[in-house]
Short mmCIF file of C-alpha atoms and ligand atoms in Angstrom, two decimals:
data_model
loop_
_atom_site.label_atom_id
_atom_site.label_comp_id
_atom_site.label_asym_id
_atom_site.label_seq_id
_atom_site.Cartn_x
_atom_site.Cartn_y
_atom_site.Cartn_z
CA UNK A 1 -66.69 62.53 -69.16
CA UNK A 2 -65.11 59.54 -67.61
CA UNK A 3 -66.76 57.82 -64.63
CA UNK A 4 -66.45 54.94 -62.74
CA UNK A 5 -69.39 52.22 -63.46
CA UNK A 6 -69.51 49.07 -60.74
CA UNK A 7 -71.91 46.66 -59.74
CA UNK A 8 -71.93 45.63 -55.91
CA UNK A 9 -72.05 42.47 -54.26
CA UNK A 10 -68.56 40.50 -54.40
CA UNK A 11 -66.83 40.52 -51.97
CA UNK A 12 -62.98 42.00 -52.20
CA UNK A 13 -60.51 39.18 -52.31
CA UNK A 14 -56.92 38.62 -52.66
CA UNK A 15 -53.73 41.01 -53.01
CA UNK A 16 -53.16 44.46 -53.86
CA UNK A 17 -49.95 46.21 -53.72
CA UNK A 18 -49.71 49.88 -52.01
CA UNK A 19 -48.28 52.68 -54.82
CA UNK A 20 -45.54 55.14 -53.94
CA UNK A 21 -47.34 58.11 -50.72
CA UNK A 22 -48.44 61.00 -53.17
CA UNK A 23 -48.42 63.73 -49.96
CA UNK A 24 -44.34 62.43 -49.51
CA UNK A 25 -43.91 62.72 -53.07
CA UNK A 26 -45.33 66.07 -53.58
CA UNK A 27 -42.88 67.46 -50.65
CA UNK A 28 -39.98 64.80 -51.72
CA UNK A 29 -40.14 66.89 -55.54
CA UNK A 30 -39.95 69.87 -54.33
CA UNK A 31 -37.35 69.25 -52.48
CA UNK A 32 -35.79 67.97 -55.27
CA UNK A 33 -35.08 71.15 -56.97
CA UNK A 34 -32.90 72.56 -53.82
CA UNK A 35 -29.67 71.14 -55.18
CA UNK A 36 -27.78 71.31 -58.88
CA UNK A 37 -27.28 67.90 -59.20
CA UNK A 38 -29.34 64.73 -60.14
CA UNK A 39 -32.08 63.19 -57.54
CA UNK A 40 -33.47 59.90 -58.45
CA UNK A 41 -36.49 59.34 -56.96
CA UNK A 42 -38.01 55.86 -57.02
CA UNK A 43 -41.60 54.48 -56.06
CA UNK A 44 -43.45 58.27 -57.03
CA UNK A 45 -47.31 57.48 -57.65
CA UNK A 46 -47.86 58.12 -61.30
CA UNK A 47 -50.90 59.80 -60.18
CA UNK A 48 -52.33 63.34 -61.72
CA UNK A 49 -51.02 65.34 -58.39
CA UNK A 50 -47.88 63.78 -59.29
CA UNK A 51 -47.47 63.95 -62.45
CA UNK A 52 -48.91 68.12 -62.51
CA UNK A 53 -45.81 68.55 -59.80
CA UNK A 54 -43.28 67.61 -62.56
CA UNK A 55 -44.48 69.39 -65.26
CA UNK A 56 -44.58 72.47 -62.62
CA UNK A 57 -40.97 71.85 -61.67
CA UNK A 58 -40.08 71.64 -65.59
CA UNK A 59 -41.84 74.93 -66.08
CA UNK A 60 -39.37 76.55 -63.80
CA UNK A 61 -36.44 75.15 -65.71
CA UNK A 62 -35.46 72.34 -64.33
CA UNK A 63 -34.54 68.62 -66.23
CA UNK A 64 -37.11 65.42 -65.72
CA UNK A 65 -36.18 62.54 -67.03
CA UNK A 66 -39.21 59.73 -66.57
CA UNK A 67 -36.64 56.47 -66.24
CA UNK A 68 -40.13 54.39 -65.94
CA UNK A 69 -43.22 54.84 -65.13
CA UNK A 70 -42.13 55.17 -61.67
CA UNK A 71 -39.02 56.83 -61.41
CA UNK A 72 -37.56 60.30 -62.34
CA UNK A 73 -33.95 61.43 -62.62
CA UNK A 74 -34.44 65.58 -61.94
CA UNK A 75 -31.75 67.82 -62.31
CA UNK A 76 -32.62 71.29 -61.48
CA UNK A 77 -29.39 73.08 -62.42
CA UNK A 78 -30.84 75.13 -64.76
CA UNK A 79 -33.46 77.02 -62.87
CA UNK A 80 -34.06 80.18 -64.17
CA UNK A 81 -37.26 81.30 -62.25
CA UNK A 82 -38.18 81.65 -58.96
CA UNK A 83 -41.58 82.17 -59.74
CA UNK A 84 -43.88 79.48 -60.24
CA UNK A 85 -46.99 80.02 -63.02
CA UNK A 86 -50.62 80.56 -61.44
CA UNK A 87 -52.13 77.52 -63.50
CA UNK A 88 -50.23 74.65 -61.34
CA UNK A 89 -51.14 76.20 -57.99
CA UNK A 90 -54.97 76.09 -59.45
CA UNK A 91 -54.49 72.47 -60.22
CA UNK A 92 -52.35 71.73 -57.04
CA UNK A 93 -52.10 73.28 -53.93
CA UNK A 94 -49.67 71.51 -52.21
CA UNK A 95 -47.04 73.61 -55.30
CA UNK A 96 -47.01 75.89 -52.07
CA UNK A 97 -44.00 73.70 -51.03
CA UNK A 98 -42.19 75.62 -54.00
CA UNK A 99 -41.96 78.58 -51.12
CA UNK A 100 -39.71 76.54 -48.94
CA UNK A 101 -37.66 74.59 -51.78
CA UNK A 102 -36.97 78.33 -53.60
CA UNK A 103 -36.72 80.73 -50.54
CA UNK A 104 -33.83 78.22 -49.37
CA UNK A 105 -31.82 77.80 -52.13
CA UNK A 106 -32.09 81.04 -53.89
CA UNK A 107 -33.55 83.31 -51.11
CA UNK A 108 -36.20 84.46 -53.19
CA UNK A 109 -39.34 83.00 -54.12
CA UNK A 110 -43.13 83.73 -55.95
CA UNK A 111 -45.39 81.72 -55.89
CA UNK A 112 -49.63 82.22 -56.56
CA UNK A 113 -51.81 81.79 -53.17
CA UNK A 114 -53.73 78.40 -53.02
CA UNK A 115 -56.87 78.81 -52.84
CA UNK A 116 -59.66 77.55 -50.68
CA UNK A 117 -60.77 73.95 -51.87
CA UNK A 118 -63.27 70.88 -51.37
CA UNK A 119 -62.82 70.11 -47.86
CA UNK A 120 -63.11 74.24 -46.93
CA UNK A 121 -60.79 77.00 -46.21
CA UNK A 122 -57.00 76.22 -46.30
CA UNK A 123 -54.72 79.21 -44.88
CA UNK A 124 -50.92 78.83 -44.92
CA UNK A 125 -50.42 81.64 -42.51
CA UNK A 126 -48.28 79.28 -40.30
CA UNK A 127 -46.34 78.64 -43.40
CA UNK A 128 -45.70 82.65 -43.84
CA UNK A 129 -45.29 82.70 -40.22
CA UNK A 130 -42.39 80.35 -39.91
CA UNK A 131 -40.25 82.13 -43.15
CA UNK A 132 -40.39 85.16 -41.52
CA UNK A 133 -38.86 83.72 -38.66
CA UNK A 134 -35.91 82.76 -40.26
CA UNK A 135 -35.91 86.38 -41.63
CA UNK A 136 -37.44 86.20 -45.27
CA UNK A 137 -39.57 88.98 -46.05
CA UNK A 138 -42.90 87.78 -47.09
CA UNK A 139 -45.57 90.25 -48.93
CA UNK A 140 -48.85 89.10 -50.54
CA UNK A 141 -48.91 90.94 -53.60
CA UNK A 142 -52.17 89.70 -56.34
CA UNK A 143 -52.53 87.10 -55.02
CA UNK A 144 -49.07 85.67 -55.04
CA UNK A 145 -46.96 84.75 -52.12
CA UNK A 146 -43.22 86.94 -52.65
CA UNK A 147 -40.47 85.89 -50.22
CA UNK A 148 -37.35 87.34 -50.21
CA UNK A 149 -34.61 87.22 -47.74
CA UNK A 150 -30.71 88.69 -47.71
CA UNK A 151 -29.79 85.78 -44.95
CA UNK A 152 -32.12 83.53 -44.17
CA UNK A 153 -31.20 82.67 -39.73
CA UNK A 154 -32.07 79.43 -38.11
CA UNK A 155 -35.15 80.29 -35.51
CA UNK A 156 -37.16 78.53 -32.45
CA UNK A 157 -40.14 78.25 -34.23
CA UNK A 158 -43.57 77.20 -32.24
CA UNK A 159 -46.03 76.00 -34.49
CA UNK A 160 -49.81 77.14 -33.13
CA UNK A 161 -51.14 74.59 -34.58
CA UNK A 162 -50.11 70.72 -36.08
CA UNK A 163 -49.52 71.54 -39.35
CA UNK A 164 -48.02 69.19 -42.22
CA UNK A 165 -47.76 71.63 -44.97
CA UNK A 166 -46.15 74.24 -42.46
CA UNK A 167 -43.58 71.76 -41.25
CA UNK A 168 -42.61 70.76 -44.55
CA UNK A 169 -42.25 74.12 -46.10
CA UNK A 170 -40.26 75.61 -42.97
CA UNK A 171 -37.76 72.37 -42.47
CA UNK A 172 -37.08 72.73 -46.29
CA UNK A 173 -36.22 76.92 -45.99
CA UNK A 174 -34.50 75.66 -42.91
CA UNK A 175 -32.09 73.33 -44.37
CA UNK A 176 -30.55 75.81 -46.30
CA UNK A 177 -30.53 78.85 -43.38
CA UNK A 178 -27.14 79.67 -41.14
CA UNK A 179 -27.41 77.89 -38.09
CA UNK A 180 -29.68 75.92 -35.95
CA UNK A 181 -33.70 76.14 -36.48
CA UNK A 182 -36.21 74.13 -33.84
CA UNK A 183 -39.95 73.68 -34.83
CA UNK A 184 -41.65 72.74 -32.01
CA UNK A 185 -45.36 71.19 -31.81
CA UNK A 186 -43.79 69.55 -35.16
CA UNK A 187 -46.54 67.44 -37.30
CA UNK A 188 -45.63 63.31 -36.72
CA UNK A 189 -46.92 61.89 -40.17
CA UNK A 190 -44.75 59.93 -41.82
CA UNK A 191 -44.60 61.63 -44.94
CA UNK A 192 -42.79 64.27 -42.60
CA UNK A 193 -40.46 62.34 -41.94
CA UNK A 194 -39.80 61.01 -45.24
CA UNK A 195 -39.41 64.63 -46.62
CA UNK A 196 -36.86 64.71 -43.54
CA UNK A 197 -34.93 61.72 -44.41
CA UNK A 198 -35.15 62.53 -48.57
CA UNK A 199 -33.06 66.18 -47.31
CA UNK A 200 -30.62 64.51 -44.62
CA UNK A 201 -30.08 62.06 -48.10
CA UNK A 202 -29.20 65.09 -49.84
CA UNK A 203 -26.59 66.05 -47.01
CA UNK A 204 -29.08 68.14 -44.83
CA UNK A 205 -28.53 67.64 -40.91
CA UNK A 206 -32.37 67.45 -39.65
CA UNK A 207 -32.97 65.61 -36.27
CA UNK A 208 -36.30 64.49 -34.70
CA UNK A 209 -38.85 64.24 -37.28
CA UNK A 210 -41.15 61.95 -35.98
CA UNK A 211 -41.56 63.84 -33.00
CA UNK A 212 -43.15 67.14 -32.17
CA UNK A 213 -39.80 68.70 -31.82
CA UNK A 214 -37.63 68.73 -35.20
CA UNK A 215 -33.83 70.00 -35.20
CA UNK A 216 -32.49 71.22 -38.26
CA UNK A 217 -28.81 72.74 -38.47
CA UNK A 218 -28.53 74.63 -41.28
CA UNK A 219 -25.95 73.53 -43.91
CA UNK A 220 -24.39 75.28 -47.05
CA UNK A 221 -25.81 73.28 -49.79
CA UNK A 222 -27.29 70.03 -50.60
CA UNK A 223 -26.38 67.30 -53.02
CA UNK A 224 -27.63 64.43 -55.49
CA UNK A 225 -29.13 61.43 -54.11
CA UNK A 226 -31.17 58.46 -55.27
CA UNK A 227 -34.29 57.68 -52.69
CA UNK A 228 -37.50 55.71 -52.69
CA UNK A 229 -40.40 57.08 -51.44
CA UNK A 230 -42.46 55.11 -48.44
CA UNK A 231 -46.04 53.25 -49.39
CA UNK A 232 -48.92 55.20 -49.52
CA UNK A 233 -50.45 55.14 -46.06
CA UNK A 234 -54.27 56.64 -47.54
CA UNK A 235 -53.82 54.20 -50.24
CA UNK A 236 -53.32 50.93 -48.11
CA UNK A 237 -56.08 52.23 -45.74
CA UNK A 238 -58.36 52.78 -48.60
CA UNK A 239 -58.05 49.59 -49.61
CA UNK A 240 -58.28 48.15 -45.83
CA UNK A 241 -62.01 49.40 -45.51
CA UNK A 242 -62.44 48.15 -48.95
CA UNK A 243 -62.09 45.04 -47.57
CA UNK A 244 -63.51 45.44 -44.53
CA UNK A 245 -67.37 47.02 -46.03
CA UNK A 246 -67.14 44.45 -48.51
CA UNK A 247 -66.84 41.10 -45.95
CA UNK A 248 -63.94 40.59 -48.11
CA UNK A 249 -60.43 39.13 -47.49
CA UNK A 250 -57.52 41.31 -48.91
CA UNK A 251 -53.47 41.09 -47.88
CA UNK A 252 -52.84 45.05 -48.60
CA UNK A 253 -48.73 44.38 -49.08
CA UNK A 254 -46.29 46.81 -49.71
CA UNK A 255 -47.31 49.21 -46.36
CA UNK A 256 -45.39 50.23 -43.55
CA UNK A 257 -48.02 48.33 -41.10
CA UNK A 258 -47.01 50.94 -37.82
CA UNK A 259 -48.23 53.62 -39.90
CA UNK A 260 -51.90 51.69 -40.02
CA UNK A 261 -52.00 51.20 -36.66
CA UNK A 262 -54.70 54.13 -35.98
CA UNK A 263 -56.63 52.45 -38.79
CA UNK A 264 -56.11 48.61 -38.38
CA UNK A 265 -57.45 49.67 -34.58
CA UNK A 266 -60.72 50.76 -35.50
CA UNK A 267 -61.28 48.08 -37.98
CA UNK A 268 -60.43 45.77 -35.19
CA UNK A 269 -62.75 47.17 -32.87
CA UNK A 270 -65.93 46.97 -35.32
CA UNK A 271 -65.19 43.27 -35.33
CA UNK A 272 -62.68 42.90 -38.37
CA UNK A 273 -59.53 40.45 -38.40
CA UNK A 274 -56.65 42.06 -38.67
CA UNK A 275 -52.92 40.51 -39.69
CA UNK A 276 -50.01 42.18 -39.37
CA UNK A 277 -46.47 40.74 -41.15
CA UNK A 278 -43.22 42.85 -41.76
CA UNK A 279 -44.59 44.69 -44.92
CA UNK A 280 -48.71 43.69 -45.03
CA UNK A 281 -52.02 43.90 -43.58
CA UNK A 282 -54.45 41.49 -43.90
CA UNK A 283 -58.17 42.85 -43.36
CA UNK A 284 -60.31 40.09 -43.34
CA UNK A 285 -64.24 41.44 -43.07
CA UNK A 286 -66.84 39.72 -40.94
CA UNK A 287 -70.89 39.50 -41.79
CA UNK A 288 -71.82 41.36 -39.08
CA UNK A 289 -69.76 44.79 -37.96
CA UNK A 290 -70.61 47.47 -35.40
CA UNK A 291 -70.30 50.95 -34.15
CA UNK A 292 -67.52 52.73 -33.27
CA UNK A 293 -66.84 56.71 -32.54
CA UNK A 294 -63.71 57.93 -34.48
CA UNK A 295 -62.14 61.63 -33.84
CA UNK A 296 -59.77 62.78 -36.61
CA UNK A 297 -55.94 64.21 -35.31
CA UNK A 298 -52.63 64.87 -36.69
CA UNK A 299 -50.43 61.71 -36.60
CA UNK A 300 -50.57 58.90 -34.74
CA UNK A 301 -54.12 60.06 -34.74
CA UNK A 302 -56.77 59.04 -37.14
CA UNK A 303 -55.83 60.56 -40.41
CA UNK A 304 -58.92 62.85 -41.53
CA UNK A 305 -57.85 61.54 -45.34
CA UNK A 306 -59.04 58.19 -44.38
CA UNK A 307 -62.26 59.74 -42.22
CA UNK A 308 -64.60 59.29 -45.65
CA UNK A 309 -63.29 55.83 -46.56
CA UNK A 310 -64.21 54.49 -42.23
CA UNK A 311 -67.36 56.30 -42.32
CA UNK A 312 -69.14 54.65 -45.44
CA UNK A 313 -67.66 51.58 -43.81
CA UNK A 314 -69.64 52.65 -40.22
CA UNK A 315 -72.62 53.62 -42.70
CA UNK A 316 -72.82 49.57 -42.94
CA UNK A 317 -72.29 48.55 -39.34
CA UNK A 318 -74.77 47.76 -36.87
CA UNK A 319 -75.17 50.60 -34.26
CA UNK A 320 -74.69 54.21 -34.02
CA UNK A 321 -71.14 55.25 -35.00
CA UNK A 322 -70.17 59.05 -34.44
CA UNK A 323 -67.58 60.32 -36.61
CA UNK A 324 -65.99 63.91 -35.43
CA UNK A 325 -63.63 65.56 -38.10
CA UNK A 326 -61.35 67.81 -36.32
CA UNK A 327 -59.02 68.82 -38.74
CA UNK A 328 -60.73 70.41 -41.72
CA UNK A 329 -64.34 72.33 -41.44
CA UNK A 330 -66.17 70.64 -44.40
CA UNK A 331 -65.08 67.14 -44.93
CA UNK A 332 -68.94 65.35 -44.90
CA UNK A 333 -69.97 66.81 -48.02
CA UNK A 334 -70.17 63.55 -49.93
CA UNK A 335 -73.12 62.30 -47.12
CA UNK A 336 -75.42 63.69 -49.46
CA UNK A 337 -74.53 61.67 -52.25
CA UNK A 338 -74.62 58.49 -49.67
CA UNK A 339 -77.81 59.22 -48.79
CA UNK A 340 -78.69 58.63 -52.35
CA UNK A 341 -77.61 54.95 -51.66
CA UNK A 342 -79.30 54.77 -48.36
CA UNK A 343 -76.71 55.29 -46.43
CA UNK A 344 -78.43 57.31 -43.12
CA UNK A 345 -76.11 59.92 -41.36
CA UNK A 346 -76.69 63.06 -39.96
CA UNK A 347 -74.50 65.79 -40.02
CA UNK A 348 -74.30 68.68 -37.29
CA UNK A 349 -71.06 70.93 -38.24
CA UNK A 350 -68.03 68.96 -37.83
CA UNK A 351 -69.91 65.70 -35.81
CA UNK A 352 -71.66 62.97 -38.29
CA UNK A 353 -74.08 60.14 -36.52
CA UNK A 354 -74.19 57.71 -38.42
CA UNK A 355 -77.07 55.06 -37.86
CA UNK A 356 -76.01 51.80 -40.16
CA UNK A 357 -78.05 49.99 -42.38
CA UNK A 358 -78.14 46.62 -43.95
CA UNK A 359 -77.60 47.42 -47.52
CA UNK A 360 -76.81 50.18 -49.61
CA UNK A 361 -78.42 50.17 -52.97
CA UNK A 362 -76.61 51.26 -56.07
CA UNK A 363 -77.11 54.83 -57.35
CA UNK A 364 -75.55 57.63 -59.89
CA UNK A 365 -73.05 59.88 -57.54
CA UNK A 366 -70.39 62.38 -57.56
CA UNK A 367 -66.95 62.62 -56.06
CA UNK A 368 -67.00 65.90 -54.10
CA UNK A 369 -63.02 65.44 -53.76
CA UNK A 370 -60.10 62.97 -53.64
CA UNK A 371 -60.52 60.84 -50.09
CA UNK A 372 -64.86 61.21 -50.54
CA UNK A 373 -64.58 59.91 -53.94
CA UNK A 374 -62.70 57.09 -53.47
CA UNK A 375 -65.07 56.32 -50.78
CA UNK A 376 -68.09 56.58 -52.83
CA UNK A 377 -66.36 53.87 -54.63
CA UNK A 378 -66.12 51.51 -51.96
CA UNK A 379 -69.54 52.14 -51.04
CA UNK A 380 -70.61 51.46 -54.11
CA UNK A 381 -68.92 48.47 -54.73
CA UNK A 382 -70.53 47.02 -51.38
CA UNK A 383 -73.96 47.97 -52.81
CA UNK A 384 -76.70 46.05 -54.37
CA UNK A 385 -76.80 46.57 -58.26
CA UNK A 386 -75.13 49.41 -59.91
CA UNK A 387 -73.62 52.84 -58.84
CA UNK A 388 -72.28 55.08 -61.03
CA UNK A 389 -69.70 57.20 -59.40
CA UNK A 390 -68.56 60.73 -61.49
CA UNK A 391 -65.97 63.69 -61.14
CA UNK A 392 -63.32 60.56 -61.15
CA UNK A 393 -60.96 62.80 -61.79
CA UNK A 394 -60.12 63.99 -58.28
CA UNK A 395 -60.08 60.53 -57.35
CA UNK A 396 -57.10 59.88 -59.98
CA UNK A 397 -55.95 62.91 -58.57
CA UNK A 398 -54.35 59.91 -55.59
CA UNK A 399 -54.93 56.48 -56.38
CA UNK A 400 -52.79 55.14 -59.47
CA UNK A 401 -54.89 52.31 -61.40
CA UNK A 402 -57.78 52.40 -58.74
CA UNK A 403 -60.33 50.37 -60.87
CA UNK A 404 -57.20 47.85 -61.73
CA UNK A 405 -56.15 47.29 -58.46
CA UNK A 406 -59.80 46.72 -57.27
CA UNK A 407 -60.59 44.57 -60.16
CA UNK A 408 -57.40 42.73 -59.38
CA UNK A 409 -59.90 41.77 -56.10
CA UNK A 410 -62.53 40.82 -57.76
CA UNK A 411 -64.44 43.99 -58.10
CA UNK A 412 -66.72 44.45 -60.93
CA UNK A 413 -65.73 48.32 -61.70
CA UNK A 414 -64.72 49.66 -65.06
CA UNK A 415 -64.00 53.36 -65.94
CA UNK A 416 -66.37 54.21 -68.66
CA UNK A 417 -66.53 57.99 -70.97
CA UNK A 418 -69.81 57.11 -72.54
CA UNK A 419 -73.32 55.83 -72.23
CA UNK A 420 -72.08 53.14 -74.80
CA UNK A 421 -69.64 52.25 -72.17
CA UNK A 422 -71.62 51.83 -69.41
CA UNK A 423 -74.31 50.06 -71.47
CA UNK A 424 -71.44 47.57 -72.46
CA UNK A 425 -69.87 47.28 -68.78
CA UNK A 426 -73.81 46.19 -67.90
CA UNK A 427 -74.33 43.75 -70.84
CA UNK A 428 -71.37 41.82 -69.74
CA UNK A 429 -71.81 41.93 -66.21
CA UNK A 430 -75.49 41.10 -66.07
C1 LIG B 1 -51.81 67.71 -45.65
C2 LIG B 1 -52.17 66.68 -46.67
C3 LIG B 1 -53.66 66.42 -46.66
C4 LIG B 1 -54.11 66.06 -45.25
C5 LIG B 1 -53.64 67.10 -44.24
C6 LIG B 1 -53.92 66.71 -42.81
C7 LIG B 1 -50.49 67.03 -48.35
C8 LIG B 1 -50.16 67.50 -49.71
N1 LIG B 1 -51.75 67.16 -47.97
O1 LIG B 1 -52.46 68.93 -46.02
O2 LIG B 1 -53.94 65.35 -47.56
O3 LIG B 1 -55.53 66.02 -45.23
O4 LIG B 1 -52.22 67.28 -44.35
O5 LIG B 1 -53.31 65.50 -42.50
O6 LIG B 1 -49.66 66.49 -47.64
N2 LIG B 1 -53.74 75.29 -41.03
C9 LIG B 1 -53.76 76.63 -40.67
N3 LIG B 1 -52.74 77.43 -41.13
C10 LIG B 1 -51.74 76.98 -41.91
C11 LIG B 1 -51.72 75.61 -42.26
C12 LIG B 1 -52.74 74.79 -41.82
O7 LIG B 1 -54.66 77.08 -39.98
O8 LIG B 1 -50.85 77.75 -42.28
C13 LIG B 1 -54.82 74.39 -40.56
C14 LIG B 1 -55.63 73.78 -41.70
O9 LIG B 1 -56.69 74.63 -42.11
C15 LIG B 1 -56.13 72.51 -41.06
C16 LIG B 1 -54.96 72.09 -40.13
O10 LIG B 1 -54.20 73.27 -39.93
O11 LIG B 1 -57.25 72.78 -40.24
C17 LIG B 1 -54.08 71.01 -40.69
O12 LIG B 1 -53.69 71.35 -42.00
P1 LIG B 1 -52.31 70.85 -42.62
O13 LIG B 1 -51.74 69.74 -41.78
O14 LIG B 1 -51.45 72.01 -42.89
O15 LIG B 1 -52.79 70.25 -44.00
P2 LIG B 1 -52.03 70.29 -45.37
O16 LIG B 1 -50.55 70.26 -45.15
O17 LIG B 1 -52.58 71.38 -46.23
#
């Protein structure tokens, strides 16, 4: 089984260039199959998520071409099912945006129920909600979502609570309804808005996303387009505290720096440089860093994918840091597996203390999910001797050529799938 092997101690310096957002892309594909002709889509992630959505969207019976490793040509003419297979919802939830993309374009959609996953329950009843506001007939039926609708009527939608997947999946059924459709108490995050922009590129007419009030006039169909997707804002920030636990010095280039700003904030105020120019960060670390309190929210809030990656970074600060994850119930499960390194928080339902220590020392770990994973990582590689981290496959889930990029830095992190390995990556090393 692979894992990732490092040993600690260096800290990150140089450049690293931000991939393609994987939560735009996911939306931005399924979008995709909502007209007959060819989308070209530039700057996709070739990340697992990614590259699971494709072979979903092929399954349906519709054309991918890869023209490199970063750009498809998709031409979803010949659709022949509404009705996407059980196995890619298991392996990717957010396939749920196959609802919106289908019940638009051919009024009829099925599509399994995601389950619960890593970071705890996950409903989409604001999802249902909003397509049966626009007059689709929604049943649950084993376990699969079936939408069906005769007309599908533009609607003043009020979402009850900030929801990215819901805004998504009702602004895509929307695009495609008669008439005018308002979603109001919209979710802000920019891949929102880049799903927005990737539709009004296809000749949709949505207005306001960005804001917690989007517009969307319904029009009769949609056409080809070629589009590039917007950096990955998880990625960049991943790499931000990277540089930050390890004292390093890193230009993260390639980001859309206003869409940092929540993060570059708190780095600042635990004593880290930050630069910003027109399309970078620099994160320069400092020897000694301290406390902060951090409360996750929807966008321009502190994302709760980047809460894992700023708390391992808090876990080495001087002070008491509180960390309060508002958005999802069980996002602290990999404190556990810190603890292992000596990392000493405290965890009291959805509020971690975190008291910092000096130095985290190396240890075997797992990655309970994507975002905890990749923070494991960075813990790891600010550690004293060597951590192994497994389960690395939900961290390639997100990050394309993690260990590469961090190498690139002047991390000493391989990805190993034996003892051999690992034995080897140590020799070398020392
Ligand atoms: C997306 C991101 C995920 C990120 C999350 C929050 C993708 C593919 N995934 O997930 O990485 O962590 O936004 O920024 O883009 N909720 C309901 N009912 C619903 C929908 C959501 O109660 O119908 C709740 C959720 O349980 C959660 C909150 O609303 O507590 C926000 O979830 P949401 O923004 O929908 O997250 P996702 O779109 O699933």
């Amino acid at each position: 089984m692979e894992q990732y092997i490092m040993k600690g101690g260096n800290p990150l310096v140089g450049e690293v260039n931000i991939s393609g957002a994987k939560n735009a892309a996911l939306g931005i594909l399924a979008a995709s199959v909502m007209t007959d002709e060819d989308v070209v889509i530039e700057n996709l992630p070739d990340v697992r998520d990614i590259n699971v959505m494709l072979e979903a969207i092929e399954e349906i019976g519709a054309r991918v071409d890869r023209i490199d490793r970063h750009t498809v040509r998709i031409n979803a003419s010949g659709i022949g099912e509404v009705s996407v297979d059980d196995e890619y919802i298991r392996r990717i939830r957010a396939s749920y945006y196959f609802i919106g993309a289908l019940l638009g374009k051919y009024k009829s959609a099925q599509v399994p129920l995601p389950g619960g996953c890593n970071i705890g329950s996950r409903p989409i009843d604001l999802h249902l909600k909003g397509f049966r506001a626009l007059g689709a007939d929604i049943t649950v039926e084993r376990g699969a979502v079936i939408a069906h609708a005769i007309d599908l009527v533009g609607a003043h939608l009020y979402m009850d609570k900030v929801s990215v997947g819901a805004t998504i999946n009702v602004m895509m059924a929307a695009t495609l309804a008669e008439g005018l459709t308002i979603i109001e108490n919209a979710a802000k995050e920019p891949h929102v808005v880049d799903v927005a922009n990737f539709l009004n590129s296809m000749g949709a007419n949505i207005k306001g996303a960005g804001t917690d009030v989007i517009r969307i006039r319904g029009v009769a169909r949609l056409h080809g387009t070629e589009y590039s997707i917007i950096p990955d804002q998880i990625e960049a920030g991943t790499f931000m505290c990277a540089a930050a636990i390890t004292r390093g010095d890193v230009m993260v280039r390639n980001v859309i720096p206003k869409h940092l700003e929540a993060i570059s904030a708190k780095l600042i105020e635990i004593g880290c440089e930050v630069i910003e120019f027109d399309d970078a960060v620099r994160v320069v670390g400092k020897p000694v860093q301290h406390h902060t309190n951090i409360n996750t929210l929807p966008y321009p809030g502190f994302p709760t994918d980047m809460q894992p990656q700023i708390t391992v970074t808090l876990a080495l600060a001087r002070g008491t840091s509180i960390v309060t994850e508002s958005i999802f119930e069980n996002r602290f499960k990999y404190v556990d597996e810190l603890a292992r390194m000596g990392g000493n928080i405290k965890v009291e339902g959805n509020v971690a203390v975190i008291d910092g220590v000096k130095n985290f020392s190396g240890a075997a770990v797992n990655a309970p999910d994507l975002r905890a994973g990749a923070a494991l990582v960075i813990a790891g590689l600010a550690a004293d001797g060597y951590t192994v981290v497994d389960e690395i496959g939900y961290i390639q889930r997100g990050y394309e050529c993690f260990e590469e990029k961090l190498r690139g830095l002047g991390a000493m992190i391989e990805k190993v799938d034996s003892e051999k390995e690992a034995m080897k990556f140590r020799l070398r090393v020392g």
